[in-house]
CSV table of C-alpha atoms in Angstrom, one decimal:
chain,number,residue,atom,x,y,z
A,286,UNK,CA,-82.8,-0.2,39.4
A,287,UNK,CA,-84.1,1.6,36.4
A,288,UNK,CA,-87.6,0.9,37.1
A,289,UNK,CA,-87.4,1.7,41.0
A,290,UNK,CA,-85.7,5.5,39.6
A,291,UNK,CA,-88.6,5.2,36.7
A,292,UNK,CA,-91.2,5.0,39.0
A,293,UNK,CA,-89.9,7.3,41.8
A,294,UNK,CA,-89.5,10.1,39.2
A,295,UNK,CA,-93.5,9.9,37.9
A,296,UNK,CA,-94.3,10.2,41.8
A,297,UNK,CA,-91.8,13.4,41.9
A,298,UNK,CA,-93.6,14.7,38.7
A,299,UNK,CA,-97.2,13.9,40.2
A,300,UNK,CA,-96.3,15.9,43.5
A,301,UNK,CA,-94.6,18.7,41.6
A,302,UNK,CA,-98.0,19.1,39.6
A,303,UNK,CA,-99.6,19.6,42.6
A,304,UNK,CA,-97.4,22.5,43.9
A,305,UNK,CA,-96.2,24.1,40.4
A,306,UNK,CA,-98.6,27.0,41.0
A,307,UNK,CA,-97.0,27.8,44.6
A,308,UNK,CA,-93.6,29.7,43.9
A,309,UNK,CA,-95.3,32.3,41.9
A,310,UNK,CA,-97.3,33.2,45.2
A,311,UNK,CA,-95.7,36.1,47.4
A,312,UNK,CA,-93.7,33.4,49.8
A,313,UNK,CA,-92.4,31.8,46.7
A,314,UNK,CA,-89.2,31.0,48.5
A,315,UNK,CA,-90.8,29.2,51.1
A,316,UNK,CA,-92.9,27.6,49.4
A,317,UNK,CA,-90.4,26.3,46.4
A,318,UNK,CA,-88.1,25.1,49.9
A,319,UNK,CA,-91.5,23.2,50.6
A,320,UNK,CA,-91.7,21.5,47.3
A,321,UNK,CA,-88.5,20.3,46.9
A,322,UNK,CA,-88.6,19.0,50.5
A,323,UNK,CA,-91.5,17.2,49.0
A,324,UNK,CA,-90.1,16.4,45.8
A,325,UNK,CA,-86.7,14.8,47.5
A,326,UNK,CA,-89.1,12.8,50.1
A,327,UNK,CA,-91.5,11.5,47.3
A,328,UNK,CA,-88.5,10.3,45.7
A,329,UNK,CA,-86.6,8.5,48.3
A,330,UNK,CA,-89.9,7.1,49.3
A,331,UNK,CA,-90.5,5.0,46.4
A,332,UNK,CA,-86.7,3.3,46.2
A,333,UNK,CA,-86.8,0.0,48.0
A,334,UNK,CA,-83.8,-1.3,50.5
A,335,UNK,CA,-83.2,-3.9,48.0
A,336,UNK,CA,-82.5,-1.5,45.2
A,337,UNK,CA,-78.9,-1.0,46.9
A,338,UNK,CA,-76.0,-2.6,46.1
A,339,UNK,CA,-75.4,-5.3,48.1
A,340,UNK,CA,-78.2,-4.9,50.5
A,341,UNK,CA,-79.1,-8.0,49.7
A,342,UNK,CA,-77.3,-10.9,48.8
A,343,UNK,CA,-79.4,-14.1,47.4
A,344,UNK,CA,-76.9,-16.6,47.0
A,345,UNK,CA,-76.3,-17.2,51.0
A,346,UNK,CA,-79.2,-17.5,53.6
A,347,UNK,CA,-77.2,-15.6,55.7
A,348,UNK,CA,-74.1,-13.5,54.5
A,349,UNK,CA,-73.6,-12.1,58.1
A,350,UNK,CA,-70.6,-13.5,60.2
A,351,UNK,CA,-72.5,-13.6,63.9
A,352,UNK,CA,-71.2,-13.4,67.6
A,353,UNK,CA,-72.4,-14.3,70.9
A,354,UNK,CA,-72.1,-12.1,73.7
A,355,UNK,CA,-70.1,-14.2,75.8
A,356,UNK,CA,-67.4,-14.6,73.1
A,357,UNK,CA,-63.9,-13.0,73.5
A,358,UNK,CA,-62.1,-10.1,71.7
A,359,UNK,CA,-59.8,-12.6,70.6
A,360,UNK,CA,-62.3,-14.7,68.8
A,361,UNK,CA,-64.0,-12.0,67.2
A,362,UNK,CA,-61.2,-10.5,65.6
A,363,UNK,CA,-60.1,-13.5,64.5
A,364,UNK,CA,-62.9,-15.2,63.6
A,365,UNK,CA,-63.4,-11.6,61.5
A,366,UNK,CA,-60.0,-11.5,59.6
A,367,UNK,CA,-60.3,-14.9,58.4
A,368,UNK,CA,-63.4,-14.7,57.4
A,369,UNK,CA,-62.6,-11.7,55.3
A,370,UNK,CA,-65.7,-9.4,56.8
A,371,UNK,CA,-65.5,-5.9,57.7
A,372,UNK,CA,-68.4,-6.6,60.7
A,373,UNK,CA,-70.1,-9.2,62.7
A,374,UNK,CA,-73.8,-9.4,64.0
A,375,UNK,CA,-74.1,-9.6,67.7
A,376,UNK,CA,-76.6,-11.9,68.9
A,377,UNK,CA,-78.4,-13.1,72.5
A,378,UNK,CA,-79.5,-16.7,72.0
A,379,UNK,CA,-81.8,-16.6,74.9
A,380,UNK,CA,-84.5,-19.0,74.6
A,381,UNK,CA,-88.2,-17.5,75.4
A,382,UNK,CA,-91.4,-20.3,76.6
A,383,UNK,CA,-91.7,-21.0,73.0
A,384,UNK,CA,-88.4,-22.3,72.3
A,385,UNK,CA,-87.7,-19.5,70.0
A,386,UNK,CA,-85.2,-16.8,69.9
A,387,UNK,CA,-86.4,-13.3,71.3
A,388,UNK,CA,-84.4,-10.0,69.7
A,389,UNK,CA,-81.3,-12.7,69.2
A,390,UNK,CA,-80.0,-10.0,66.9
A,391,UNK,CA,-78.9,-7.1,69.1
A,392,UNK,CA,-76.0,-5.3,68.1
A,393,UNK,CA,-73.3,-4.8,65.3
A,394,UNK,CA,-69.3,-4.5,65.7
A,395,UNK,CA,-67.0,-3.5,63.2
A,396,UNK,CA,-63.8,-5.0,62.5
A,397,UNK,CA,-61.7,-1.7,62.5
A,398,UNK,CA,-63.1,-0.5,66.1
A,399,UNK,CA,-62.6,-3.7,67.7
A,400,UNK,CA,-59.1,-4.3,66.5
A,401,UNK,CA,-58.5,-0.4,66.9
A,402,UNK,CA,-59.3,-1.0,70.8
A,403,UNK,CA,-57.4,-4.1,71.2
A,404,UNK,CA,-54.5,-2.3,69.5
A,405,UNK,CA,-54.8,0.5,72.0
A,406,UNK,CA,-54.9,-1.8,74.9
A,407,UNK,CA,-52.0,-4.2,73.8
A,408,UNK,CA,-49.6,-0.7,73.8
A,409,UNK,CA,-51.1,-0.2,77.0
A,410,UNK,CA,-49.1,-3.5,78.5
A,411,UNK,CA,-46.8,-4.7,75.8
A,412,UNK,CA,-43.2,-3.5,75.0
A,413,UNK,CA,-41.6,-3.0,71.3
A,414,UNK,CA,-39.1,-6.2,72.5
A,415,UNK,CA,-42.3,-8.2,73.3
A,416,UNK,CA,-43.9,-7.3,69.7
A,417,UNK,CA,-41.1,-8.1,67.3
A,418,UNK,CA,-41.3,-11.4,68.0
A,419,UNK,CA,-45.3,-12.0,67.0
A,420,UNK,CA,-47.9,-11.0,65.2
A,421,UNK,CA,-51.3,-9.0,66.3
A,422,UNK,CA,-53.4,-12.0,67.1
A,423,UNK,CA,-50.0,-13.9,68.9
A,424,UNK,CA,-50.1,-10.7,70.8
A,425,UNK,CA,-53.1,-10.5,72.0
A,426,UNK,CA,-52.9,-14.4,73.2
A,427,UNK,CA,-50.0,-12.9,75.7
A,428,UNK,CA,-52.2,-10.7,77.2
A,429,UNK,CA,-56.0,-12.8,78.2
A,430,UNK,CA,-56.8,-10.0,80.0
A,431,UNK,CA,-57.5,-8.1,76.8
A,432,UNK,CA,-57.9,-11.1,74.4
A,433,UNK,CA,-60.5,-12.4,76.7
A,434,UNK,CA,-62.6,-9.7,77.3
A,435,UNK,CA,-66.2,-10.0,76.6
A,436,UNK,CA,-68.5,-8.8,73.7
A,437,UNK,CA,-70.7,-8.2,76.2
A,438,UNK,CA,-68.6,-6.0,78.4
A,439,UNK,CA,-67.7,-3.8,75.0
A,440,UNK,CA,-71.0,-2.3,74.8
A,441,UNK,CA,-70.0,-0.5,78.4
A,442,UNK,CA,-67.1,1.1,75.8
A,443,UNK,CA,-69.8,2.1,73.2
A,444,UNK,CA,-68.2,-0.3,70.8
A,445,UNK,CA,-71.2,-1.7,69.4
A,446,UNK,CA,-73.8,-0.4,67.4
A,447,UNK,CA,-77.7,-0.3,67.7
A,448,UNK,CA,-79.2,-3.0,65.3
A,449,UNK,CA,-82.1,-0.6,63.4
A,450,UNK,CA,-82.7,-3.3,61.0
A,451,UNK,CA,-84.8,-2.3,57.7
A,452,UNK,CA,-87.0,-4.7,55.4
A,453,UNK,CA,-85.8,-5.0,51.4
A,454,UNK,CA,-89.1,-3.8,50.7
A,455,UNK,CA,-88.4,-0.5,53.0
A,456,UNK,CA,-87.5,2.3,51.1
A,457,UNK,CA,-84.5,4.9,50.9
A,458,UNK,CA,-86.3,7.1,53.1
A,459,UNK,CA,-86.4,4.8,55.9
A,460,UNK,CA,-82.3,4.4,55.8
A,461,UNK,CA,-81.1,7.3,55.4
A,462,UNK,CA,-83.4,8.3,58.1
A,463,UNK,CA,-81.7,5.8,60.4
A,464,UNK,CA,-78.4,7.2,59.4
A,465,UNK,CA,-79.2,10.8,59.9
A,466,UNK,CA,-81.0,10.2,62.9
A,467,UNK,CA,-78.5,7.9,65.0
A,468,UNK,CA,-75.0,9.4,65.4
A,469,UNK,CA,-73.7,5.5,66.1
A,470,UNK,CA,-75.1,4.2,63.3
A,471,UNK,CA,-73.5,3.2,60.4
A,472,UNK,CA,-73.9,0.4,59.1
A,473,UNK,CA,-77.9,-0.6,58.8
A,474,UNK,CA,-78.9,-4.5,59.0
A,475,UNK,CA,-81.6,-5.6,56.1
A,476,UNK,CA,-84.1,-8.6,57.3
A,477,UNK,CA,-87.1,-10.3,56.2
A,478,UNK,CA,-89.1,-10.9,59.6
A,479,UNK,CA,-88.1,-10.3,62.8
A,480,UNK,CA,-85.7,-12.5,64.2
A,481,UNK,CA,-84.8,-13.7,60.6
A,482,UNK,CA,-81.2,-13.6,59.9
A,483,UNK,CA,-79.4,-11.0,58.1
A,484,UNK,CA,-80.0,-11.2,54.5
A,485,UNK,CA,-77.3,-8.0,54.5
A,486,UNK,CA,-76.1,-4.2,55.1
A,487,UNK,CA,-77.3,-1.0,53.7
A,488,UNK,CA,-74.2,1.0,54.3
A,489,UNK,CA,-73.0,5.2,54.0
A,490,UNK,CA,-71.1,4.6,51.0
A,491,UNK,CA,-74.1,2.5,49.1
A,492,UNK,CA,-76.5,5.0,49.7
A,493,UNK,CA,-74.4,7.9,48.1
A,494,UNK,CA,-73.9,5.3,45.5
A,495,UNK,CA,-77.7,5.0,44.9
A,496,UNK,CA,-78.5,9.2,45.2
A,497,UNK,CA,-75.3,9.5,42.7
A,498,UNK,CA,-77.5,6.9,40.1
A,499,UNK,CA,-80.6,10.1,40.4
A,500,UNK,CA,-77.7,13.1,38.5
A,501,UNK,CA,-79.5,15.0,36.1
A,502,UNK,CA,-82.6,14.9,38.2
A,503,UNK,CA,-83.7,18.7,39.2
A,504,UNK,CA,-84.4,17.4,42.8
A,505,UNK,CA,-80.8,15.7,43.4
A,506,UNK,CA,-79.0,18.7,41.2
A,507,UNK,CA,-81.0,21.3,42.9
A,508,UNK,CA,-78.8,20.0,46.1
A,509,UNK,CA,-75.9,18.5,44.6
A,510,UNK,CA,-74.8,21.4,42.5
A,511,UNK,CA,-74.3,23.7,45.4
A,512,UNK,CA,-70.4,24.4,46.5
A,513,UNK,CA,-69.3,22.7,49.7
A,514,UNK,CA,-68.4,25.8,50.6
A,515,UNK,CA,-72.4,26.5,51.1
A,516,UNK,CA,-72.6,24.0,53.7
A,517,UNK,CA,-72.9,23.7,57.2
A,518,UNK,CA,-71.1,20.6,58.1
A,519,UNK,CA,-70.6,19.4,61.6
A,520,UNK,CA,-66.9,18.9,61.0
A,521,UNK,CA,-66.8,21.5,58.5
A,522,UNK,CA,-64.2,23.6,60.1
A,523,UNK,CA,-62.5,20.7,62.0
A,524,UNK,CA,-60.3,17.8,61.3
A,525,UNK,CA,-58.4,15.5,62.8
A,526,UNK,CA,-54.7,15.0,61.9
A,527,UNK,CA,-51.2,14.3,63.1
A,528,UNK,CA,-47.8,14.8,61.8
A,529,UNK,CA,-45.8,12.8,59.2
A,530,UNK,CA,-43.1,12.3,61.7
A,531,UNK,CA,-45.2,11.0,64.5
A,532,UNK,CA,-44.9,7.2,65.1
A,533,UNK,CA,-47.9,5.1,63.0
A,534,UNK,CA,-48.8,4.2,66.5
A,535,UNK,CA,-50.0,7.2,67.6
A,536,UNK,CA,-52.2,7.5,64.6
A,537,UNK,CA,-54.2,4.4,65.4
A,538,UNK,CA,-54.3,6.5,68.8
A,539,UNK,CA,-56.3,8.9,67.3
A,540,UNK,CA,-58.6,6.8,65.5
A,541,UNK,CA,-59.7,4.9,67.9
A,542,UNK,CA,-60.9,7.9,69.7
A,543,UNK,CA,-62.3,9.6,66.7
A,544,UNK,CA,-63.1,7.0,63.9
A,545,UNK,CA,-63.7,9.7,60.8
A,546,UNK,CA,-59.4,9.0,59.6
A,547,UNK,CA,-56.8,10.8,60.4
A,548,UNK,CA,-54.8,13.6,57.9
A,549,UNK,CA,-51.4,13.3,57.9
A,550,UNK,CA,-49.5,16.6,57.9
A,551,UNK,CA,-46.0,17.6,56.5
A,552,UNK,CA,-44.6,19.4,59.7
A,553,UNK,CA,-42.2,22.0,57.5
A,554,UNK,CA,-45.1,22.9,55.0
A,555,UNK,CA,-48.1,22.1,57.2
A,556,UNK,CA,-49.7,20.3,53.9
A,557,UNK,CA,-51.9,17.5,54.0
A,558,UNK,CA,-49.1,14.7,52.7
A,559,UNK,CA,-51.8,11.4,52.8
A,560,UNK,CA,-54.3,9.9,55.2
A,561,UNK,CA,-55.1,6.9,57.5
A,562,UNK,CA,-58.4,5.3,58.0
A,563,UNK,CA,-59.8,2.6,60.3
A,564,UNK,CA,-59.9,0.1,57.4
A,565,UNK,CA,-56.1,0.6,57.6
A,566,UNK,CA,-55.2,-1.4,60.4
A,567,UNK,CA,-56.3,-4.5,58.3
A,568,UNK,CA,-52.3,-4.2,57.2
A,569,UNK,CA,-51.6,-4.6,60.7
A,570,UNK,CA,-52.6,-8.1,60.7
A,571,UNK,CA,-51.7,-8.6,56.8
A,572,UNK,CA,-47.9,-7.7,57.4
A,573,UNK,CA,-46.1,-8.7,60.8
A,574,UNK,CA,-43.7,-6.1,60.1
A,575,UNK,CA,-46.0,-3.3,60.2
A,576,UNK,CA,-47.6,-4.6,63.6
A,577,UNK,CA,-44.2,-4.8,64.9
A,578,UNK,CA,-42.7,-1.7,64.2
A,579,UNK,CA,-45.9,0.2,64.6
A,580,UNK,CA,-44.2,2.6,67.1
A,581,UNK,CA,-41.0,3.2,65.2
A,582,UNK,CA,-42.5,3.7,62.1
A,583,UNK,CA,-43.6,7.3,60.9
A,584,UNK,CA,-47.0,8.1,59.6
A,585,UNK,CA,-44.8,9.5,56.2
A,586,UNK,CA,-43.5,5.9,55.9
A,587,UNK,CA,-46.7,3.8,56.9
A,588,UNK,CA,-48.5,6.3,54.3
A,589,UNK,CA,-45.9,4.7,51.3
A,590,UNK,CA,-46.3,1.1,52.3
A,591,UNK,CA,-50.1,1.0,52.2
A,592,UNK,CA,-50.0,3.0,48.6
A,593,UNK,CA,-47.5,0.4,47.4
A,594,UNK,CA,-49.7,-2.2,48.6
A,595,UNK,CA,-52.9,-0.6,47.4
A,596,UNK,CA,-51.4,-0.3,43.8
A,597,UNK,CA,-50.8,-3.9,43.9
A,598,UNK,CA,-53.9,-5.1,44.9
A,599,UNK,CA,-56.2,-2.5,42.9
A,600,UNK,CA,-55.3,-4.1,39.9
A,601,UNK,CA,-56.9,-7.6,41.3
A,602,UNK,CA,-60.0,-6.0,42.8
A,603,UNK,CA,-63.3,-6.8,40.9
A,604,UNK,CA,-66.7,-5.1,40.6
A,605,UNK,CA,-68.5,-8.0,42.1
A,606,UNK,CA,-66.0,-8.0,45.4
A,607,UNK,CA,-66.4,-4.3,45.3
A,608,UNK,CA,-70.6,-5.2,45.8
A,609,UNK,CA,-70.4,-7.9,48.2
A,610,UNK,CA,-71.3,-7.0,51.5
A,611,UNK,CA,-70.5,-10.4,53.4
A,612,UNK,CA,-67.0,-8.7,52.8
A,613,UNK,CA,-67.1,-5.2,53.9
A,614,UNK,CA,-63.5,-4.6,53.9
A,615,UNK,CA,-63.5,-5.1,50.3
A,616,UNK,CA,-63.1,-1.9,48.3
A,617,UNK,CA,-62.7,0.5,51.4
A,618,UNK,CA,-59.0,-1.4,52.1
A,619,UNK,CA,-58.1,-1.6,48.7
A,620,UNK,CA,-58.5,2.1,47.8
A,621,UNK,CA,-57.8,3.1,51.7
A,622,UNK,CA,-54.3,4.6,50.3
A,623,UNK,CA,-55.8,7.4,48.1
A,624,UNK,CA,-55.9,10.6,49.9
A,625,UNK,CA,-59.4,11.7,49.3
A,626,UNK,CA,-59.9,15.2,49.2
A,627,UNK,CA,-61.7,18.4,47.8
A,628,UNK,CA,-61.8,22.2,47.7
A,629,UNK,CA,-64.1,24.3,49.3
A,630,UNK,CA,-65.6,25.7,45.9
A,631,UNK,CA,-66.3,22.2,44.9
A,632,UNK,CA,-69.9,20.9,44.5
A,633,UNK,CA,-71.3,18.4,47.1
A,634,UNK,CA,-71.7,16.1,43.8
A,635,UNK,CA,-68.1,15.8,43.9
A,636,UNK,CA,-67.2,15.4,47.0
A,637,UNK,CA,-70.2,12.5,46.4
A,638,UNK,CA,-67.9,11.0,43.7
A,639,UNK,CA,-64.9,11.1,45.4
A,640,UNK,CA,-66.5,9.1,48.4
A,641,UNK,CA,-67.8,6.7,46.1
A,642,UNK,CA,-64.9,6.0,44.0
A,643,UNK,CA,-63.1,5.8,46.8
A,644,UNK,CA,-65.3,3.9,49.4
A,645,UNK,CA,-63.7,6.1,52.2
A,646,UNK,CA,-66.5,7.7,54.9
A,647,UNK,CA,-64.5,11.1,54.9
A,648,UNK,CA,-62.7,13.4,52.4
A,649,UNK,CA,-60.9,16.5,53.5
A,650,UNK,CA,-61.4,19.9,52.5
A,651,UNK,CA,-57.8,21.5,51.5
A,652,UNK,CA,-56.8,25.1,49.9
A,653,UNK,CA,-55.1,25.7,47.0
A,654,UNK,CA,-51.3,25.4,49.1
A,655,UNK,CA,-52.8,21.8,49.7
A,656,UNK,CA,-53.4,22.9,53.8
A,657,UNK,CA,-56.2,20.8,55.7
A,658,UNK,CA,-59.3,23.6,55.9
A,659,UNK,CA,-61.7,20.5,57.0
A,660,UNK,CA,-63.7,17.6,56.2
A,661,UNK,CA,-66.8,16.4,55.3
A,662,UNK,CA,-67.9,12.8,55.5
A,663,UNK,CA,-70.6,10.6,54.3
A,664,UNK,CA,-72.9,11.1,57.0
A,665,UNK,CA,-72.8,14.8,56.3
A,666,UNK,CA,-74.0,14.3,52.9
A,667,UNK,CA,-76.5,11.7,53.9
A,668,UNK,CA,-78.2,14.5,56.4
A,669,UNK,CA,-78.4,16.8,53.5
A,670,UNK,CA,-80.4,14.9,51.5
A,671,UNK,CA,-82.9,13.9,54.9
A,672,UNK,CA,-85.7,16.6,54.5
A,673,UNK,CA,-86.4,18.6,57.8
A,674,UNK,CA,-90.0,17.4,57.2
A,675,UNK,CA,-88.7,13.5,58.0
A,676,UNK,CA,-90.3,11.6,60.8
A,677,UNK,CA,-87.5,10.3,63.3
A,678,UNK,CA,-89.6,8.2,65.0
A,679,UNK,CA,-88.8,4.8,64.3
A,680,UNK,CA,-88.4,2.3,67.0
A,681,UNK,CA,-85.3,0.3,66.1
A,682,UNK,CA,-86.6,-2.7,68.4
A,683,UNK,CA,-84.9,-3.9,71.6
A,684,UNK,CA,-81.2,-3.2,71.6
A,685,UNK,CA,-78.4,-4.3,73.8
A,686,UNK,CA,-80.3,-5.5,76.5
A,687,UNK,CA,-78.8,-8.6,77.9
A,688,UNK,CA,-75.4,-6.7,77.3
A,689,UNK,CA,-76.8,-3.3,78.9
A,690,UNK,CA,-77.6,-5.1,82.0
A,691,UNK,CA,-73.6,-6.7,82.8
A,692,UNK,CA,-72.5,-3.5,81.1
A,693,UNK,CA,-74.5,-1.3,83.4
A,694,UNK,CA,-76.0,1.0,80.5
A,695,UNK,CA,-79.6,1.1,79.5
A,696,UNK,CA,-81.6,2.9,76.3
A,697,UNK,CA,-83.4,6.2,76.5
A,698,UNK,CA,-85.2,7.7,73.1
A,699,UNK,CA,-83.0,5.6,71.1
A,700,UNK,CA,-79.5,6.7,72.8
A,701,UNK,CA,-77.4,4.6,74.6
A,702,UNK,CA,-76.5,5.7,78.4
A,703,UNK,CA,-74.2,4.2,80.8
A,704,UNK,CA,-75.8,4.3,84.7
A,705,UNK,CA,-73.8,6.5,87.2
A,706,UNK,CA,-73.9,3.9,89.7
């Protein structure tokens, strides 16, 4: 890691020879906009893939847990949960003249949306009697019309994402290009060869985990140093919350629409009073208790039980089951229970810490009276550091298209779009 940072920093040095006469010209601000452009670009352009933690893991030829498309809900999320894995590969073993497997990789699917949407569909057609007497997966067996449902058929729901895979050998540039580029995307495959198998995942958090490594760089400072408050995030002025005294339930509700996590709001004082994120509904299946009483339960009291639980299990968690990737639940669960947040006059540095500390993909923007001004996630940040000047032209290969033809979608410029017949 030292040597990739090494060696990116002489290139940054090298290009900011070449331009250190430009900001004493009249359009000095331009041109010092151009060069740190430059300088950032340089710089990300000479980290590999395989400088991120966990991009690639060595000791398993394949640390990816992998679905087929004609697999059921019920499967998945099981197969999933016991495997301890925040995601699972999608793949389309359709045989070509050569007896070889054509784009057999062709999708992702994390655990949180796909137990998120069961969730949602199970309150759909299941009563509170019904619940108390099993747990989320012995629930779902009740109901084949849900548990069955195909993998296939999910991509009609957008539930998957694209599979952009990278190389180790690709560099930082070409990730957080991805990232910044693709809405949908956020977790990004790493391969060796097309068709290989998945060697392992770039994801949000590891790449602010990586830029964080470059502080005390002028570039990265130059950026990071600003107040949050300079920003213009997407979700800046926005967040999405409910109230301490709604049901648990409804809260999983909300995240299943929005997926960024959910702030959780004292009604009296209006103050944020503590979160709840899509890694969250891991304690779902952990405690049958909590699956059961999921509607009776208020957001205030779900918020205590997962900090009780978190405290308990923080104290187990290790650096090396923070860094695996074949179990992406890891450190995002186990710190899940810490509201993450920060204040408008705040640098974008710590906002960056927080994230990473944390593992969460959002942290919300509160005032001094601890109300909920906003939130910025990890995607912002990624898109701050992705120079106007970058190229997003990269063709992520064939994606979804056995499942795009039973889901009646197909692919335009890289976006997913469902046919109107």
């Amino acid at each position: 890691m030292e040597m990739a940072i090494g060696g990116a920093a002489a290139a940054v040095g090298k290009a900011g020879g070449a331009a250190a006469a430009a900001p004493g010209k009249a359009e000095g601000a331009t041109a010092s906009g151009e060069y740190w452009s430059e300088a950032l670009k340089s710089f990300l352009d000479h980290i590999p893939v395989s400088s991120v933690s966990g991009a690639v893991q060595s000791s398993s030829p394949s640390p990816a847990l992998e679905l087929n498309l004609d697999g059921s809900v019920l499967d998945a999320i099981g197969s999933m949960y016991r495997g301890g894995v925040g995601g699972a590969v999608i793949v389309d073993e359709v045989h070509s003249t050569l007896g070889k497997f054509v784009d057999r990789d062709i999708g992702f699917v994390d655990f949180p949306s796909l137990a998120l949407w069961a969730l949602e569909e199970l309150d759909k057609v299941s009563t509170e009697r019904e619940d108390k007497s099993s747990d989320f997966l012995s629930s779902l067996k009740c109901h084949p019309q849900i548990a069955e449902t195909k993998i296939a058929w999910l991509a009609k729901l957008f539930l998957l994402e694209p599979f952009f895979p990278v190389r180790s050998h690709d560099t930082l540039f070409h990730a957080m290009l991805l990232f910044s580029k693709h809405q949908r995307l956020n977790v990004i495959p790493v391969v060796e060869s097309v068709n290989s198998s998945v060697d392992g995942f770039v994801t949000q958090n590891a790449v602010i985990e990586l830029l964080l490594q470059s502080s005390g760089l002028e570039w990265l400072d130059k950026i990071a140093d600003k107040q949050l408050s300079e920003f213009r995030f997407v979700n800046a002025s926005k967040s999405v919350s409910v109230y301490s005294d709604q049901a648990a339930a409804d809260a999983f509700r909300v995240l299943s629409k929005e997926k960024t996590g959910v702030a959780v709001i004292d009604r009296n004082t209006q103050c944020l009073a503590g979160t709840i994120q899509c890694s969250d509904v891991y304690l779902l299946l952990d405690d049958r208790s909590l699956f059961s009483n999921r509607r009776t339960l208020s957001c205030e009291e779900f918020v205590k039980v997962k900090n009780k639980n978190d405290n308990g299990s923080a104290e187990h968690s290790s650096a090396s089951d923070s860094q695996s990737i074949r179990s992406l639940r890891s450190r995002a669960q186990q710190r899940a229970g810490l509201s993450v947040t920060n204040r408008k006059s705040d640098t974008l540095k710590q906002a960056m810490e927080n994230l990473a500390a944390s593992g969460s993909s959002c942290s919300f923007i509160v005032d001094e009276r601890g109300l909920v001004e906003g939130v910025v996630t990890t995607r912002d940040i990624i898109s701050v550091f992705s120079p106007p000047c970058m190229d997003s032209r990269i063709d992520g290969g064939t994606f979804f298209s056995a499942a795009l033809e039973q889901a009646g979608c197909r692919v335009e410029n890289g976006q997913m779009i469902r046919n109107s017949n």
